Short mmCIF file of C-alpha atoms and ligand atoms in Angstrom, two decimals:
data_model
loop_
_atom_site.label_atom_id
_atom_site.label_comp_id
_atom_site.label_asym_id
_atom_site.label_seq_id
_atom_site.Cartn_x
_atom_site.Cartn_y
_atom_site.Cartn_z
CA UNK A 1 25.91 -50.25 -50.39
CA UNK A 2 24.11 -53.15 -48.82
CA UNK A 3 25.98 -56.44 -48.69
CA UNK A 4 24.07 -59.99 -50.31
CA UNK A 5 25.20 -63.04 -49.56
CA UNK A 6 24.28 -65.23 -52.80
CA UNK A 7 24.55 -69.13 -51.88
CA UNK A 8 25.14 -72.06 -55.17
CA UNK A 9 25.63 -68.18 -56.84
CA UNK A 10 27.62 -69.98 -59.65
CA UNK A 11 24.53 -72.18 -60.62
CA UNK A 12 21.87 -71.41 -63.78
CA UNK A 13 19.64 -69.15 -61.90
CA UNK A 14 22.31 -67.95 -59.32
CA UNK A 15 24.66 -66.53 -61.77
CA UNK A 16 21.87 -64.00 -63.27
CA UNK A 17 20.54 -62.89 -60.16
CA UNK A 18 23.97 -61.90 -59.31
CA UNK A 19 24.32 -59.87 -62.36
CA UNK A 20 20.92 -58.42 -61.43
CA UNK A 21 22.45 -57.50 -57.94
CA UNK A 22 26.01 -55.62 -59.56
CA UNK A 23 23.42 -54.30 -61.91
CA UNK A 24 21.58 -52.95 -59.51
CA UNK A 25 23.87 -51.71 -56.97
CA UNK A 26 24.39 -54.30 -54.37
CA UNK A 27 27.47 -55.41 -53.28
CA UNK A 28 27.59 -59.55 -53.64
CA UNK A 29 29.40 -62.34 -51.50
CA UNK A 30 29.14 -65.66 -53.52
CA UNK A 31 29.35 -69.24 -51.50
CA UNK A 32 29.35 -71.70 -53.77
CA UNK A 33 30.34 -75.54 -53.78
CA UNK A 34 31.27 -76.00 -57.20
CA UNK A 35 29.45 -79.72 -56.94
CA UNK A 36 27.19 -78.35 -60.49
CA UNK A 37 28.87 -75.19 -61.57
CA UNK A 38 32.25 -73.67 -62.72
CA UNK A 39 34.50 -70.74 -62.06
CA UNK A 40 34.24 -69.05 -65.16
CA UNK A 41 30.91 -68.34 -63.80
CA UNK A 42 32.84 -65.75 -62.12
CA UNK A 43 34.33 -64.44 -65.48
CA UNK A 44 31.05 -64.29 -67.46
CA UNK A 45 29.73 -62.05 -64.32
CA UNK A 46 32.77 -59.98 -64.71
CA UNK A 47 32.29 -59.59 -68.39
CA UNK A 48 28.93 -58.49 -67.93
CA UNK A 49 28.82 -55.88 -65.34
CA UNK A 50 32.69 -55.16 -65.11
CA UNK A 51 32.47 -56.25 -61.40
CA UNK A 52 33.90 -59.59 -59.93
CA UNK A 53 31.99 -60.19 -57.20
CA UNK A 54 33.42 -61.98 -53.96
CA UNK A 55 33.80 -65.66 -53.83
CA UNK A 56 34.12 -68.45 -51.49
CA UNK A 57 34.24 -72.09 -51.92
CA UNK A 58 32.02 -73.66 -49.33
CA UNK A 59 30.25 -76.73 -48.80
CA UNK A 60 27.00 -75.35 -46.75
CA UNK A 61 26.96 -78.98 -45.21
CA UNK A 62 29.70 -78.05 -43.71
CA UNK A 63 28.60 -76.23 -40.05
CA UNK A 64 31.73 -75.30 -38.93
CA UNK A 65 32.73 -73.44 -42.36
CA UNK A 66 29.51 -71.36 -42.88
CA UNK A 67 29.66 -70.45 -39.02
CA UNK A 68 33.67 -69.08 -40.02
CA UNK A 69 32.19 -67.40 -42.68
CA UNK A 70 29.80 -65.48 -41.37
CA UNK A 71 32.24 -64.45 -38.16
CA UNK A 72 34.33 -62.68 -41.46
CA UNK A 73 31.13 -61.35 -43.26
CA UNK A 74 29.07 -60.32 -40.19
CA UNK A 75 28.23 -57.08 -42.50
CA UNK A 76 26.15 -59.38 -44.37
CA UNK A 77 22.33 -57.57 -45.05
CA UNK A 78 20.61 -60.19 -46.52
CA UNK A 79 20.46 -63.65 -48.33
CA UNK A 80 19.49 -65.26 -51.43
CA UNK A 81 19.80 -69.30 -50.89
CA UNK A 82 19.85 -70.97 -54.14
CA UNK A 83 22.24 -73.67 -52.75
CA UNK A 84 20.66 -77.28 -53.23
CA UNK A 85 20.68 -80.28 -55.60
CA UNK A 86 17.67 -80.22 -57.98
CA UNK A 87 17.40 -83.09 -60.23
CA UNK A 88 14.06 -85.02 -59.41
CA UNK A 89 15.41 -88.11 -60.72
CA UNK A 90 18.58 -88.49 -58.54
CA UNK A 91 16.84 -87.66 -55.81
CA UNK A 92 13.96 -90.82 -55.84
CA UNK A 93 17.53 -92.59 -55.99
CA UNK A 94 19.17 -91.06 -53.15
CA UNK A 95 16.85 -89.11 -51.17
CA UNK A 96 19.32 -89.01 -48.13
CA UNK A 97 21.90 -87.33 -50.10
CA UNK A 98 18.62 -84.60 -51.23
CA UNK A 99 17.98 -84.50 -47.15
CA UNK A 100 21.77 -83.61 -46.32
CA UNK A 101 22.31 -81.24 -49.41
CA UNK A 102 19.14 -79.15 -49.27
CA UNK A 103 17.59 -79.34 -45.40
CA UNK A 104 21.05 -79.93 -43.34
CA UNK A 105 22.56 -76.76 -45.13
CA UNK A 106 19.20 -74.92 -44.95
CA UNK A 107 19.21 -75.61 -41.04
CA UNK A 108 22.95 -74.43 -40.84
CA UNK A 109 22.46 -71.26 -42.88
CA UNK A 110 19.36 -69.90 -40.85
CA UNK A 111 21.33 -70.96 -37.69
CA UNK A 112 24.29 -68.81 -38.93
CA UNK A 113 21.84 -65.91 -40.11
CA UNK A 114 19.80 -66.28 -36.75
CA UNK A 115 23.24 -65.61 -34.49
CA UNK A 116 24.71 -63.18 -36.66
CA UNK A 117 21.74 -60.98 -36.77
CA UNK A 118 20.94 -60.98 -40.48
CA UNK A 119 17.17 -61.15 -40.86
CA UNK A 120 16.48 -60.51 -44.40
CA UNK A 121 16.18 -63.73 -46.77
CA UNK A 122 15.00 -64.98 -50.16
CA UNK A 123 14.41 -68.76 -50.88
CA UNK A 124 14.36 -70.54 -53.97
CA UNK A 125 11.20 -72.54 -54.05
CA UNK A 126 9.15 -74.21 -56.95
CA UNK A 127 5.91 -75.25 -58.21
CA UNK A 128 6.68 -78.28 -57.46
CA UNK A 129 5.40 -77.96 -53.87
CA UNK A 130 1.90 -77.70 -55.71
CA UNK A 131 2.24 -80.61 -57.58
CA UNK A 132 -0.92 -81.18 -60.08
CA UNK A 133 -3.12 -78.62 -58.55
CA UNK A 134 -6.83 -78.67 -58.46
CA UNK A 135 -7.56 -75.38 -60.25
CA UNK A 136 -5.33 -74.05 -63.19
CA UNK A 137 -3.81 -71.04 -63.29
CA UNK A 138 -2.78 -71.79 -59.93
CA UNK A 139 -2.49 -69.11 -56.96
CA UNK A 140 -0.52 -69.38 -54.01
CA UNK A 141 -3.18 -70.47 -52.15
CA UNK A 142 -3.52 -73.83 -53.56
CA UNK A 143 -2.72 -76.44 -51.23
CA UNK A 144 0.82 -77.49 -51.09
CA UNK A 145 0.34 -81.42 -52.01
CA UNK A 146 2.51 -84.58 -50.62
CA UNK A 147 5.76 -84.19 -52.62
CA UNK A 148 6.20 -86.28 -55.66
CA UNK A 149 9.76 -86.68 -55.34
CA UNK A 150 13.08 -86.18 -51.99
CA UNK A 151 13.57 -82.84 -54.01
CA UNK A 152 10.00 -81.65 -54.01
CA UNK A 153 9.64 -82.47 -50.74
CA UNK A 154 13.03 -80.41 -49.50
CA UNK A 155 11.61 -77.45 -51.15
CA UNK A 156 8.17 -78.23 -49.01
CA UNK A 157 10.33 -78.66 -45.66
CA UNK A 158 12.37 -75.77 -46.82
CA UNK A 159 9.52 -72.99 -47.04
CA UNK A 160 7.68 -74.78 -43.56
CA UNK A 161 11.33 -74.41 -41.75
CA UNK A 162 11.64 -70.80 -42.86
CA UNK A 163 8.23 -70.28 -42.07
CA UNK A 164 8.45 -71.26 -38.59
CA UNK A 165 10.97 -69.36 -37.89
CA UNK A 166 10.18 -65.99 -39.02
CA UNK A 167 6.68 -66.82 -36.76
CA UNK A 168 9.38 -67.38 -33.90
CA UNK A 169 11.43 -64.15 -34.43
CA UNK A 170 10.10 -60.50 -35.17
CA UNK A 171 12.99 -59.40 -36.51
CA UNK A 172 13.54 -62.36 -39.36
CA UNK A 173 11.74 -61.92 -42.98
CA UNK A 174 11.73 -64.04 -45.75
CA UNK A 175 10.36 -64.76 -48.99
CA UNK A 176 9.50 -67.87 -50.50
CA UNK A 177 9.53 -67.68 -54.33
CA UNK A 178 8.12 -70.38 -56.11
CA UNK A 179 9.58 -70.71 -59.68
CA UNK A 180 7.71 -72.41 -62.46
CA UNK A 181 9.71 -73.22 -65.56
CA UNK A 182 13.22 -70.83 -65.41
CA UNK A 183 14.56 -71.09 -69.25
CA UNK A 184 16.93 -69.03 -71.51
CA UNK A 185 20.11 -67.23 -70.76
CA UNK A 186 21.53 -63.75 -70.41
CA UNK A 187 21.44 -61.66 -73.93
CA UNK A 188 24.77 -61.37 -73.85
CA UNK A 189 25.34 -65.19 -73.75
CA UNK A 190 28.64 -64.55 -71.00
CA UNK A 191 26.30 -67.55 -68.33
CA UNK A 192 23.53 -69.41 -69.31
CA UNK A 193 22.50 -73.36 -68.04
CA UNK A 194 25.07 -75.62 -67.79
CA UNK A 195 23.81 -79.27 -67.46
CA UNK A 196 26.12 -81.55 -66.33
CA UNK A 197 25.61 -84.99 -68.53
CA UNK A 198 22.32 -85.78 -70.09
CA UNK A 199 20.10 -83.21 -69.49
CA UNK A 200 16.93 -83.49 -67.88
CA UNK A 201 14.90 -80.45 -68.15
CA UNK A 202 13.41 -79.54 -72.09
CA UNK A 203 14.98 -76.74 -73.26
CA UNK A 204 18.48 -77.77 -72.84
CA UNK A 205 17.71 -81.09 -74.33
CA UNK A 206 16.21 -79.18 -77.29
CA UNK A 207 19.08 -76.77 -77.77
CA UNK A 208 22.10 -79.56 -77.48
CA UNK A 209 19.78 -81.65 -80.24
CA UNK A 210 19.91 -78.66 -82.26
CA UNK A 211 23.17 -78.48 -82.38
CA UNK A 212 24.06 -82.08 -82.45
CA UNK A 213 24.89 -83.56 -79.50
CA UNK A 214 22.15 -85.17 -79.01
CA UNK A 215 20.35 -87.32 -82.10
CA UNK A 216 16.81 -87.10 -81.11
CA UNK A 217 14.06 -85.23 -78.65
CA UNK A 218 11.80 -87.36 -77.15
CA UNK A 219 8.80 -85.70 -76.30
CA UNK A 220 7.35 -87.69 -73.38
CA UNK A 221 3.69 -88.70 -73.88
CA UNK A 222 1.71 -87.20 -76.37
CA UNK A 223 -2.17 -88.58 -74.79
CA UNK A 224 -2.38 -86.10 -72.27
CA UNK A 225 -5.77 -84.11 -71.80
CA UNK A 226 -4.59 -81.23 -73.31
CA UNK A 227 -5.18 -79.35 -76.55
CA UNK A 228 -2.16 -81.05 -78.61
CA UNK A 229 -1.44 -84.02 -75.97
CA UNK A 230 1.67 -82.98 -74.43
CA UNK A 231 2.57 -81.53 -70.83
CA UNK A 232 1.83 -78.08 -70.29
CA UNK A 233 4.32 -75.54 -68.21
CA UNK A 234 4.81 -71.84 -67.71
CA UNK A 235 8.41 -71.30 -69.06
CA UNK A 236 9.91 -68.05 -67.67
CA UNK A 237 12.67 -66.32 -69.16
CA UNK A 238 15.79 -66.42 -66.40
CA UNK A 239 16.50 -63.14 -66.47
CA UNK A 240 13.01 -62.21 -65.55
CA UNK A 241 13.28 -64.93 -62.99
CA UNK A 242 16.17 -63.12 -62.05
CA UNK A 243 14.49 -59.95 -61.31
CA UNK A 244 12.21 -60.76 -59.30
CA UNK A 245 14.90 -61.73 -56.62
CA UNK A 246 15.57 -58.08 -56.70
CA UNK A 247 12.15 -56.91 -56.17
CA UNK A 248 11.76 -59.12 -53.22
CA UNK A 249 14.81 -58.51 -51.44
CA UNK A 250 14.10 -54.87 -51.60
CA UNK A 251 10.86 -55.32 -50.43
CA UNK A 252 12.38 -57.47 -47.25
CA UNK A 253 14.78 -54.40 -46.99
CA UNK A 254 11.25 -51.95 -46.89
CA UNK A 255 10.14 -51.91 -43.17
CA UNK A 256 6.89 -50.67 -44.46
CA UNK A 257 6.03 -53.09 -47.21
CA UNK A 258 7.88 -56.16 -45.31
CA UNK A 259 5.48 -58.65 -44.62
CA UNK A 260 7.68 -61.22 -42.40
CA UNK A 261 7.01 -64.13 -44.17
CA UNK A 262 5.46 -64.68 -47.70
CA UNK A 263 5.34 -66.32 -51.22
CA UNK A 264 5.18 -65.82 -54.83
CA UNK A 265 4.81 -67.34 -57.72
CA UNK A 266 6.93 -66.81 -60.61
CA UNK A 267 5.71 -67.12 -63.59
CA UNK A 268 4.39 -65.66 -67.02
CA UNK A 269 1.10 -66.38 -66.16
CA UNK A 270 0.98 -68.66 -69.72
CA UNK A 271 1.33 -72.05 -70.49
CA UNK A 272 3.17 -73.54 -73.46
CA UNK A 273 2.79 -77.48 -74.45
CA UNK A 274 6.06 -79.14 -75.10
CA UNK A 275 4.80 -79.27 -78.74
CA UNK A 276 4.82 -75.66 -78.66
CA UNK A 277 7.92 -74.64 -77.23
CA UNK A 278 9.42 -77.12 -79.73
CA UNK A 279 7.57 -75.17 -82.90
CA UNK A 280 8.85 -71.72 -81.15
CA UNK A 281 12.25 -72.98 -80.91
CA UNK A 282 12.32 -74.19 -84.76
CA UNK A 283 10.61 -70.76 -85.75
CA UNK A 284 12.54 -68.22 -83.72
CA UNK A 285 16.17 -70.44 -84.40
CA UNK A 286 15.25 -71.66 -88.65
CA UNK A 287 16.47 -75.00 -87.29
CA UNK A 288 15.34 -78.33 -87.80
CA UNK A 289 14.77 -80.32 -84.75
CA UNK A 290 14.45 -84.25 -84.89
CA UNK A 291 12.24 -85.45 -82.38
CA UNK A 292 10.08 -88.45 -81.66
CA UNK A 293 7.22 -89.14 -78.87
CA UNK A 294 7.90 -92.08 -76.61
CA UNK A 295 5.81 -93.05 -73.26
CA UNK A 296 5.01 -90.61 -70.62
CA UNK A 297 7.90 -89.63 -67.97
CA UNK A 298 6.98 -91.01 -64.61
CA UNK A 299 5.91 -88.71 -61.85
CA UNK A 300 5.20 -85.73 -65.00
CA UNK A 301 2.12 -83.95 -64.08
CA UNK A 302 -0.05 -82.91 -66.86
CA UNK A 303 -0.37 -79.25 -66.51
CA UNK A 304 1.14 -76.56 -64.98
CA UNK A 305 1.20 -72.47 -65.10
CA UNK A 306 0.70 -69.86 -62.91
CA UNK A 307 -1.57 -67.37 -61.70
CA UNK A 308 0.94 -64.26 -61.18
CA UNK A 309 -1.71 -61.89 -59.64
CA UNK A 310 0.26 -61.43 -56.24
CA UNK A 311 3.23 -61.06 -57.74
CA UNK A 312 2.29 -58.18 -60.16
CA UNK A 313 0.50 -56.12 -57.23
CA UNK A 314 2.07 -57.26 -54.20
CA UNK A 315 5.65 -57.23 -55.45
CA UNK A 316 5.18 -55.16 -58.80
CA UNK A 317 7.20 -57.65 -60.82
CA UNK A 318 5.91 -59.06 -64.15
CA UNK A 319 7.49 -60.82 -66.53
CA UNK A 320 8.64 -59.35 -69.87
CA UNK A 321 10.17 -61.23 -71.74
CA UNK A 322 8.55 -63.96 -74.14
CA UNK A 323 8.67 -67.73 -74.85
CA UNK A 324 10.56 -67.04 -77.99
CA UNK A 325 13.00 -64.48 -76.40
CA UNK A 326 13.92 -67.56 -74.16
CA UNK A 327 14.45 -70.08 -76.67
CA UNK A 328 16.77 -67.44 -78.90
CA UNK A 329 19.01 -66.74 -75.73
CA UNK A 330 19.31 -70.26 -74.80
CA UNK A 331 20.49 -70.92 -78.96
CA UNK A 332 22.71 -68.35 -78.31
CA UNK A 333 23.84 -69.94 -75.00
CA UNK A 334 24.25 -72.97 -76.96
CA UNK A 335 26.61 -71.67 -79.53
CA UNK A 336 28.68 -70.22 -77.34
CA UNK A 337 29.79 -72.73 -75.68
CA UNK A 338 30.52 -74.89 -79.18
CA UNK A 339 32.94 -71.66 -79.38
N1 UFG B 1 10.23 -83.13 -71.59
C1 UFG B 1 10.28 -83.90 -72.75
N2 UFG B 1 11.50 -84.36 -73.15
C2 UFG B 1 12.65 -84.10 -72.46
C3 UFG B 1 12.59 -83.33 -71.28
C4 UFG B 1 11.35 -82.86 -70.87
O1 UFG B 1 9.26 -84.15 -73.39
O2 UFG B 1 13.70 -84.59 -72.87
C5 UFG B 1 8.92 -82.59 -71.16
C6 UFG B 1 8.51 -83.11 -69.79
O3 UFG B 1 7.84 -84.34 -69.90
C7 UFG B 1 7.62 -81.97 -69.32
C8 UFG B 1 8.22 -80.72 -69.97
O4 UFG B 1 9.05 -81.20 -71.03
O5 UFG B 1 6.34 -82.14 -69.84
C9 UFG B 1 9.08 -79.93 -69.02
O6 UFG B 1 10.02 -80.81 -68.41
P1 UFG B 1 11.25 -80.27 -67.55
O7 UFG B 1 12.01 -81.47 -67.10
O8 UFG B 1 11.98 -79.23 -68.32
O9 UFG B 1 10.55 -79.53 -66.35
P2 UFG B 1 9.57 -80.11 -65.23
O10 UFG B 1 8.34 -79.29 -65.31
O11 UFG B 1 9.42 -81.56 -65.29
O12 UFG B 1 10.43 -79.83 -63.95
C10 UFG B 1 10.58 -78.53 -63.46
C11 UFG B 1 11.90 -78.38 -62.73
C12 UFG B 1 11.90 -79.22 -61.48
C13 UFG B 1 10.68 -78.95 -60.66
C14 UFG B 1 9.44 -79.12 -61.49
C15 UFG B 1 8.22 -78.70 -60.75
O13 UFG B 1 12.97 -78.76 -63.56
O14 UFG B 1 13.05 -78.88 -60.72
O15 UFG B 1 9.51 -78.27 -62.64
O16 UFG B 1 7.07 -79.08 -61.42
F1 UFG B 1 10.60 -79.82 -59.63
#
């Protein structure tokens, strides 16, 4: 049974691929810093694949710690690194602390990996290294733009340092996948997104209003050059987010298919305005959501949604899972945790 070492595997998107992994017969070590997520991460896991998977408390900024760790996991096979602050806002604010957090622990991790002779490793990147691209959908050959925020740009740094080194080192192999919109929650509702504060991103904005923490949406800007006037993004369900960390890491593990260093998108392939993913939500939940327009959110780009051709051939993963199949889990997510 091969051995994964999941980093921030408590987080949103970390806690599903981790089911995905006990799913799918891996054996997972969890690091985790706790900074945005909770232990009964762990029991949701459990509750869901009957497994409780290992776990250590670690700050990856700290060098000393992940170098201990791996001398007592040096059976580790390979790495998925979701570890990192992400919110776009904070980090404009306090870009150092978005340098420390997401490059510092990146450096420290592919040090560890680099000694310790694990050579197989999945990054979590984003569409946000494209920023508005040129042609639309977009393929990952569009350029990679100047970063519009600290977090943007430690995604950027992150795929050029892991980049370098698998051109410096024959045996290390990674894959770079770049998410577009992850959304929704497991079926069974045991993990979902947990936003700490206000939240930033749409859907969990749109699923606390629903419920009635929040009094009002505001749907940022609604005079953008597009069909209804508001943004445009490829919202992927997390789960089939989640899958596609298996497809890749077993296609790091495939000596014949390995390709040293690549990148994906990972997407649906379809874009949804937020107009649209508000009507879905209303339609698929039968509830009422109050919302209002107000100006446009600084640094938003207009429109955003992936070509997934690479992914579908090269890696064989596709998305299956629809818009509204999203917004019901994340309702159900929602009333959970009012539970
Ligand atoms: N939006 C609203 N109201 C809200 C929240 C969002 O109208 O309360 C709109 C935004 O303006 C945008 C769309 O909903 O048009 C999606 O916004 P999100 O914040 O959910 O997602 P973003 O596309 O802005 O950001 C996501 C990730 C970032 C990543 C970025 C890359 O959350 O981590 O994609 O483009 F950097």
């Amino acid at each position: 049974m091969k051995k994964i070492l999941v980093t921030g595997g408590l987080g949103y998107i970390g806690s599903h691929v981790v089911v995905e992994l006990q799913s799918s017969g891996f054996e997972v070590v969890i690091i985790d810093d706790l900074s945005n997520s909770s232990l009964d991460v762990l029991d949701g896991i459990f509750d869901i694949t009957g497994v409780r998977p290992i776990f250590e408390k670690i700050d990856l900024k700290e060098k000393e710690l992940v170098i201990d760790f791996f001398k007592r996991h040096s059976d580790i096979d390979g790495v998925i690194h979701f570890a990192a602050a992400k919110a776009v806002g904070e980090s404009v604010d306090d870009p150092l602390k978005y340098y420390e957090n997401n490059i510092s622990s990146l450096v420290y991790i592919l040090k560890a990996l680099q000694d310790f002779k694990s050579t197989k490793f999945v990054f979590s990147s984003s569409c946000t290294v494209y920023g508005q691209a040129d042609e639309l959908p977009i393929t990952e050959n569009a350029p990679v733009k100047e970063a519009e925020s600290p977090y943007g740009n430690t995604k950027k740094i992150g795929e050029q340092m892991i980049k370098d080194l698998c051109n410096c080192n024959d045996s290390f192999a990674a894959i770079a996948l770049r998410y577009f919109n992850p959304i929704g929650g497991h079926s069974s509702a045991k993990i979902g997104e947990l936003p700490i504060g206000v939240p930033q991103n749409l859907v969990p904005f749109v699923t606390q209003t629903a419920i009635g923490i929040r009094k009002e949406l505001s749907i940022f800007g609604k005079d953008y050059p597009t069909p209804d006037g508001t943004c445009i993004r490829d919202y992927i369900h997390v789960v089939d987010l989640a899958k596609a960390h298996i497809v890749a890491l077993n296609r790091l593990f495939d000596e014949k298919k390995s390709n040293h260093y690549e990148v994906f998108n990972i997407g649906t392939g379809k874009g949804s305005s937020v107009l649209e993913v508000v009507n879905a939500f209303m339609r698929v939940t039968g509830v009422n959501l109050n919302y209002c327009f107000t100006d446009r959110r600084c640094g938003d780009i207009v429109s955003a949604y992936a070509d997934t051709i690479k992914a579908n051939t090269v890696l064989g993963w596709k998305a299956r899972l629809s818009l509204e199949d999203a917004l019901a889990s994340a309702w159900k997510w929602e009333k959970s945790l009012q539970n």
